[in-house]
């Protein structure tokens, strides 16, 4: 079996992360296209959401409301949606050898609920273990840009959701949280300068994907994870 065929027979879990307005939606389509051209048949999904029930939880989470939202309620709803998403969509797809690309995953919980809201990072770790067991992304592409540039990019949009109403200081903490996560796990993260022109961002993403799929060491970790997923 060729290396390409071997990769195709194993599940690969890729996540795309970054603060608001970094260009995730814009680049997600490019990632899907790149993977499709390489023969990976990607399943593209998002968090919070990705299944009908998890999308309902997303609506609950994003809706602006007068009532103050408890940080613990927000945290638990994120993981409730994630549990549903994992069990009914992500894990079955990985077990079938599919390549799953998720627009945000648990690094977002660390960045938003942990670093920005101030929720205890150990609690997040405990919920991560409860909900995911040992499942972690194989590759996380972090789009990074200054908060000033990101906010300029999203300023033209219409009505803002509950998170988008936060102030620049909040998003700076989110950004620093993501960068801290990336620094702690450099082998999993590819940090892309999203302040460049879009074509350069896409070229860097393609290079990161190429490096990932060519890497023998990541193949090994995927094999181990796949064995666990298949019991
Ligand atoms: N959240 C959480 O708190 N905890 C969790 O565990 C999870 C999520 C999973 C919903 O996420 C919210 O949930 C999110 C965090 C929270 N809230 N916030 N903020 P989301 O991913 O659905 O929402 P988002 O972050 O607000 O995504 P977004 O606003 O759609 O941003 P984006 O996808 O990164 O940006 P974009 O729409 O692709 O680009 C913005 C604009 O910039 C657009 O006009 C582009 O054409 C332009 N753009 C993009 N790239 C470039 C470059 N390179 N140059 C110039 N212009 C560009």
Tab-separated table of C-alpha atoms and ligand atoms in Angstrom:
chain	number	residue	atom	x	y	z
A	1	UNK	CA	0.000	0.000	0.000
A	2	UNK	CA	1.389	3.442	-0.943
A	3	UNK	CA	1.819	6.104	1.753
A	4	UNK	CA	-1.069	8.044	0.206
A	5	UNK	CA	-3.333	4.973	0.285
A	6	UNK	CA	-2.269	4.232	3.849
A	7	UNK	CA	-3.186	7.757	4.950
A	8	UNK	CA	-6.520	7.481	3.144
A	9	UNK	CA	-7.377	4.330	5.095
A	10	UNK	CA	-6.901	6.113	8.444
A	11	UNK	CA	-8.954	8.863	9.935
A	12	UNK	CA	-7.361	12.296	10.016
A	13	UNK	CA	-8.706	15.065	12.206
A	14	UNK	CA	-7.795	18.638	11.249
A	15	UNK	CA	-9.029	21.721	13.087
A	16	UNK	CA	-8.996	25.363	12.034
A	17	UNK	CA	-8.721	27.973	14.750
A	18	UNK	CA	-8.270	31.675	15.325
A	19	UNK	CA	-9.953	34.673	16.841
A	20	UNK	CA	-12.950	36.303	15.209
A	21	UNK	CA	-12.413	37.626	11.672
A	22	UNK	CA	-9.043	35.953	11.035
A	23	UNK	CA	-10.420	34.374	7.850
A	24	UNK	CA	-11.473	30.880	8.936
A	25	UNK	CA	-14.606	30.754	6.784
A	26	UNK	CA	-12.688	32.217	3.830
A	27	UNK	CA	-9.901	29.637	4.071
A	28	UNK	CA	-12.063	26.645	4.984
A	29	UNK	CA	-13.268	26.374	1.390
A	30	UNK	CA	-9.640	26.427	0.224
A	31	UNK	CA	-8.689	23.642	2.672
A	32	UNK	CA	-11.642	21.542	1.483
A	33	UNK	CA	-10.603	22.080	-2.127
A	34	UNK	CA	-6.937	21.243	-1.419
A	35	UNK	CA	-7.851	18.023	0.393
A	36	UNK	CA	-10.313	17.004	-2.310
A	37	UNK	CA	-7.676	17.531	-5.008
A	38	UNK	CA	-5.318	15.306	-3.003
A	39	UNK	CA	-7.975	12.566	-2.858
A	40	UNK	CA	-8.856	12.825	0.850
A	41	UNK	CA	-12.673	13.229	0.516
A	42	UNK	CA	-12.919	15.642	3.465
A	43	UNK	CA	-15.921	16.039	5.740
A	44	UNK	CA	-16.127	19.717	6.717
A	45	UNK	CA	-17.897	20.618	9.910
A	46	UNK	CA	-17.910	23.271	12.624
A	47	UNK	CA	-18.189	23.970	16.332
A	48	UNK	CA	-20.251	24.743	18.168
A	49	UNK	CA	-22.546	22.759	15.889
A	50	UNK	CA	-22.029	20.169	13.182
A	51	UNK	CA	-25.165	18.075	13.871
A	52	UNK	CA	-28.826	19.148	14.095
A	53	UNK	CA	-28.847	18.984	17.899
A	54	UNK	CA	-25.441	20.623	18.291
A	55	UNK	CA	-26.553	23.400	15.910
A	56	UNK	CA	-29.487	24.048	18.268
A	57	UNK	CA	-27.013	24.364	21.131
A	58	UNK	CA	-25.004	26.797	18.933
A	59	UNK	CA	-28.085	28.990	18.564
A	60	UNK	CA	-28.506	28.994	22.344
A	61	UNK	CA	-24.859	29.955	22.798
A	62	UNK	CA	-24.618	32.717	20.202
A	63	UNK	CA	-27.951	34.453	20.734
A	64	UNK	CA	-27.519	37.868	22.325
A	65	UNK	CA	-29.598	37.964	25.522
A	66	UNK	CA	-30.351	40.283	28.424
A	67	UNK	CA	-29.759	37.536	30.989
A	68	UNK	CA	-26.173	37.261	32.149
A	69	UNK	CA	-24.779	33.939	30.884
A	70	UNK	CA	-23.022	31.876	33.537
A	71	UNK	CA	-19.451	30.994	32.532
A	72	UNK	CA	-20.034	27.432	33.699
A	73	UNK	CA	-23.257	27.171	31.680
A	74	UNK	CA	-21.408	28.428	28.588
A	75	UNK	CA	-18.559	25.977	29.153
A	76	UNK	CA	-20.860	23.000	29.673
A	77	UNK	CA	-22.973	23.872	26.630
A	78	UNK	CA	-19.807	24.000	24.490
A	79	UNK	CA	-18.882	20.506	25.665
A	80	UNK	CA	-22.477	19.238	25.402
A	81	UNK	CA	-22.518	20.268	21.741
A	82	UNK	CA	-19.052	18.743	21.301
A	83	UNK	CA	-20.090	15.404	22.826
A	84	UNK	CA	-22.980	15.153	20.368
A	85	UNK	CA	-20.792	16.248	17.449
A	86	UNK	CA	-18.055	13.766	18.330
A	87	UNK	CA	-20.244	10.762	18.965
A	88	UNK	CA	-22.622	11.166	16.063
A	89	UNK	CA	-20.348	12.652	13.383
A	90	UNK	CA	-16.619	12.989	14.013
A	91	UNK	CA	-15.759	9.618	15.551
A	92	UNK	CA	-17.805	7.539	13.066
A	93	UNK	CA	-16.192	9.424	10.166
A	94	UNK	CA	-12.665	8.940	11.543
A	95	UNK	CA	-13.364	5.256	12.160
A	96	UNK	CA	-14.260	4.969	8.461
A	97	UNK	CA	-10.903	6.501	7.545
A	98	UNK	CA	-12.328	9.886	6.552
A	99	UNK	CA	-10.542	13.207	6.833
A	100	UNK	CA	-12.575	15.484	9.109
A	101	UNK	CA	-11.967	19.249	9.086
A	102	UNK	CA	-13.614	21.197	11.888
A	103	UNK	CA	-13.939	24.979	11.964
A	104	UNK	CA	-12.999	25.306	15.659
A	105	UNK	CA	-12.735	22.599	18.328
A	106	UNK	CA	-11.510	22.378	21.930
A	107	UNK	CA	-8.619	24.841	21.482
A	108	UNK	CA	-11.401	27.429	21.083
A	109	UNK	CA	-12.744	26.466	24.510
A	110	UNK	CA	-9.304	26.962	26.036
A	111	UNK	CA	-8.900	30.314	24.251
A	112	UNK	CA	-12.404	31.782	24.749
A	113	UNK	CA	-13.706	30.217	27.967
A	114	UNK	CA	-10.289	29.656	29.558
A	115	UNK	CA	-7.905	32.458	28.626
A	116	UNK	CA	-10.508	35.138	27.825
A	117	UNK	CA	-13.344	34.426	30.280
A	118	UNK	CA	-10.983	33.177	32.984
A	119	UNK	CA	-12.484	29.713	33.522
A	120	UNK	CA	-10.053	27.365	35.278
A	121	UNK	CA	-7.986	25.621	32.578
A	122	UNK	CA	-7.932	22.414	34.649
A	123	UNK	CA	-11.728	22.206	34.511
A	124	UNK	CA	-11.517	22.470	30.724
A	125	UNK	CA	-8.921	19.704	30.738
A	126	UNK	CA	-11.203	17.506	32.847
A	127	UNK	CA	-14.160	18.034	30.499
A	128	UNK	CA	-11.895	17.443	27.510
A	129	UNK	CA	-10.933	14.044	28.938
A	130	UNK	CA	-14.532	13.190	29.822
A	131	UNK	CA	-15.929	14.078	26.399
A	132	UNK	CA	-13.031	13.188	24.094
A	133	UNK	CA	-11.140	10.531	26.050
A	134	UNK	CA	-7.813	10.506	24.190
A	135	UNK	CA	-9.083	11.903	20.889
A	136	UNK	CA	-7.192	15.069	19.905
A	137	UNK	CA	-6.765	16.820	16.541
A	138	UNK	CA	-3.895	15.523	14.409
A	139	UNK	CA	-3.252	18.964	12.946
A	140	UNK	CA	-4.465	22.385	14.057
A	141	UNK	CA	-4.117	25.299	11.681
A	142	UNK	CA	-4.104	28.517	13.686
A	143	UNK	CA	-4.769	31.676	11.683
A	144	UNK	CA	-3.190	34.537	13.565
A	145	UNK	CA	-3.601	38.248	12.957
A	146	UNK	CA	-3.591	41.353	15.121
A	147	UNK	CA	-6.934	42.141	16.750
A	148	UNK	CA	-6.944	45.557	15.041
A	149	UNK	CA	-6.819	43.982	11.583
A	150	UNK	CA	-9.373	41.264	12.483
A	151	UNK	CA	-11.818	43.818	13.869
A	152	UNK	CA	-11.433	46.011	10.806
A	153	UNK	CA	-12.274	43.011	8.630
A	154	UNK	CA	-15.477	42.165	10.515
A	155	UNK	CA	-16.606	45.756	11.109
A	156	UNK	CA	-18.586	45.772	7.864
A	157	UNK	CA	-20.817	42.906	8.976
A	158	UNK	CA	-24.434	43.335	10.183
A	159	UNK	CA	-25.872	42.226	13.504
A	160	UNK	CA	-23.334	40.838	15.966
A	161	UNK	CA	-23.726	37.594	17.968
A	162	UNK	CA	-23.106	37.343	21.727
A	163	UNK	CA	-19.362	36.695	21.294
A	164	UNK	CA	-18.844	39.344	18.630
A	165	UNK	CA	-20.153	41.935	21.112
A	166	UNK	CA	-17.090	41.448	23.321
A	167	UNK	CA	-14.445	44.179	23.432
A	168	UNK	CA	-10.967	44.211	21.827
A	169	UNK	CA	-9.385	43.316	25.193
A	170	UNK	CA	-11.365	40.045	25.220
A	171	UNK	CA	-10.174	39.124	21.715
A	172	UNK	CA	-6.577	39.976	22.614
A	173	UNK	CA	-6.814	37.413	25.436
A	174	UNK	CA	-8.295	34.907	22.976
A	175	UNK	CA	-5.393	35.522	20.602
A	176	UNK	CA	-2.781	35.165	23.337
A	177	UNK	CA	-4.516	32.004	24.572
A	178	UNK	CA	-4.286	30.449	21.129
A	179	UNK	CA	-0.625	31.433	20.797
A	180	UNK	CA	0.118	29.895	24.205
A	181	UNK	CA	-1.568	26.644	23.119
A	182	UNK	CA	0.457	26.640	19.900
A	183	UNK	CA	3.706	27.268	21.759
A	184	UNK	CA	2.959	24.366	24.105
A	185	UNK	CA	2.247	21.923	21.247
A	186	UNK	CA	4.315	23.040	18.249
A	187	UNK	CA	4.173	19.577	16.657
A	188	UNK	CA	0.363	19.749	16.375
A	189	UNK	CA	-0.038	23.418	15.454
A	190	UNK	CA	0.734	25.231	12.220
A	191	UNK	CA	0.570	28.957	12.947
A	192	UNK	CA	-0.178	30.977	9.807
A	193	UNK	CA	0.241	34.737	9.496
A	194	UNK	CA	-3.316	35.649	8.448
A	195	UNK	CA	-2.411	39.314	8.037
A	196	UNK	CA	-0.875	38.572	4.626
A	197	UNK	CA	-2.760	38.880	1.343
A	198	UNK	CA	-5.199	35.990	0.944
A	199	UNK	CA	-3.132	34.221	-1.752
A	200	UNK	CA	-0.102	34.113	0.594
A	201	UNK	CA	-2.270	32.805	3.459
A	202	UNK	CA	-3.547	30.042	1.177
A	203	UNK	CA	-0.006	29.187	0.055
A	204	UNK	CA	1.104	28.855	3.699
A	205	UNK	CA	-1.915	26.684	4.517
A	206	UNK	CA	-1.158	24.437	1.529
A	207	UNK	CA	2.464	24.129	2.699
A	208	UNK	CA	1.322	23.201	6.222
A	209	UNK	CA	-1.066	20.560	4.874
A	210	UNK	CA	1.609	19.216	2.570
A	211	UNK	CA	4.130	18.976	5.418
A	212	UNK	CA	1.577	17.242	7.617
A	213	UNK	CA	0.639	14.590	5.080
A	214	UNK	CA	4.296	13.982	4.203
A	215	UNK	CA	5.377	13.561	7.785
A	216	UNK	CA	6.168	10.033	8.870
A	217	UNK	CA	5.893	10.943	12.565
A	218	UNK	CA	2.320	12.200	12.242
A	219	UNK	CA	1.448	9.012	10.355
A	220	UNK	CA	2.572	7.066	13.381
A	221	UNK	CA	0.460	9.083	15.799
A	222	UNK	CA	-2.542	8.772	13.485
A	223	UNK	CA	-2.072	5.015	13.301
A	224	UNK	CA	-2.020	4.781	17.082
A	225	UNK	CA	-5.118	6.942	17.378
A	226	UNK	CA	-6.890	5.003	14.663
A	227	UNK	CA	-6.202	1.766	16.443
A	228	UNK	CA	-7.782	3.241	19.578
A	229	UNK	CA	-10.821	4.498	17.661
A	230	UNK	CA	-11.368	1.092	16.138
A	231	UNK	CA	-11.141	-0.431	19.585
B	1	LIG	N1	-16.648	29.544	20.663
B	1	LIG	C1	-16.273	29.486	22.002
B	1	LIG	O1	-16.365	30.470	22.713
B	1	LIG	N2	-15.820	28.306	22.498
B	1	LIG	C2	-15.745	27.154	21.769
B	1	LIG	O2	-15.334	26.107	22.287
B	1	LIG	C3	-16.114	27.245	20.384
B	1	LIG	C4	-16.552	28.455	19.868
B	1	LIG	C5	-16.021	26.024	19.527
B	1	LIG	C6	-18.721	31.156	16.907
B	1	LIG	O3	-17.600	30.798	16.160
B	1	LIG	C7	-18.316	31.634	18.262
B	1	LIG	O4	-18.196	30.544	19.179
B	1	LIG	C8	-16.972	32.294	18.247
B	1	LIG	C9	-16.176	31.644	19.384
B	1	LIG	C10	-17.170	30.805	20.119
B	1	LIG	N3	-17.168	33.658	18.468
B	1	LIG	N4	-16.477	34.594	18.159
B	1	LIG	N5	-16.014	35.567	17.981
B	1	LIG	P1	-17.500	31.055	14.608
B	1	LIG	O5	-16.225	30.429	14.200
B	1	LIG	O6	-18.730	30.620	13.929
B	1	LIG	O7	-17.491	32.661	14.481
B	1	LIG	P2	-16.370	33.657	14.178
B	1	LIG	O8	-15.086	33.471	14.828
B	1	LIG	O9	-17.111	34.906	14.531
B	1	LIG	O10	-16.056	33.444	12.662
B	1	LIG	P3	-16.156	34.527	11.613
B	1	LIG	O11	-16.627	35.797	12.164
B	1	LIG	O12	-16.976	33.964	10.505
B	1	LIG	O13	-14.702	34.856	11.223
B	1	LIG	P4	-13.761	34.152	10.205
B	1	LIG	O14	-14.464	32.982	9.597
B	1	LIG	O15	-12.480	33.859	10.842
B	1	LIG	O16	-13.517	35.292	9.119
B	1	LIG	P5	-14.029	35.368	7.612
B	1	LIG	O17	-15.516	35.562	7.586
B	1	LIG	O18	-13.465	34.304	6.777
B	1	LIG	O19	-13.274	36.728	7.189
B	1	LIG	C11	-13.670	37.978	7.696
B	1	LIG	C12	-13.519	39.028	6.576
B	1	LIG	O20	-12.134	39.216	6.286
B	1	LIG	C13	-14.181	38.658	5.253
B	1	LIG	O21	-14.719	39.807	4.697
B	1	LIG	C14	-13.009	38.162	4.395
B	1	LIG	O22	-13.207	38.380	3.034
B	1	LIG	C15	-11.862	39.006	4.912
B	1	LIG	N6	-10.542	38.357	4.821
B	1	LIG	C16	-10.239	37.083	5.195
B	1	LIG	N7	-8.928	36.831	4.999
B	1	LIG	C17	-8.390	37.977	4.487
B	1	LIG	C18	-7.054	38.351	4.078
B	1	LIG	N8	-6.019	37.511	4.169
B	1	LIG	N9	-6.870	39.601	3.650
B	1	LIG	C19	-7.899	40.475	3.580
B	1	LIG	N10	-9.179	40.188	3.937
B	1	LIG	C20	-9.417	38.953	4.387
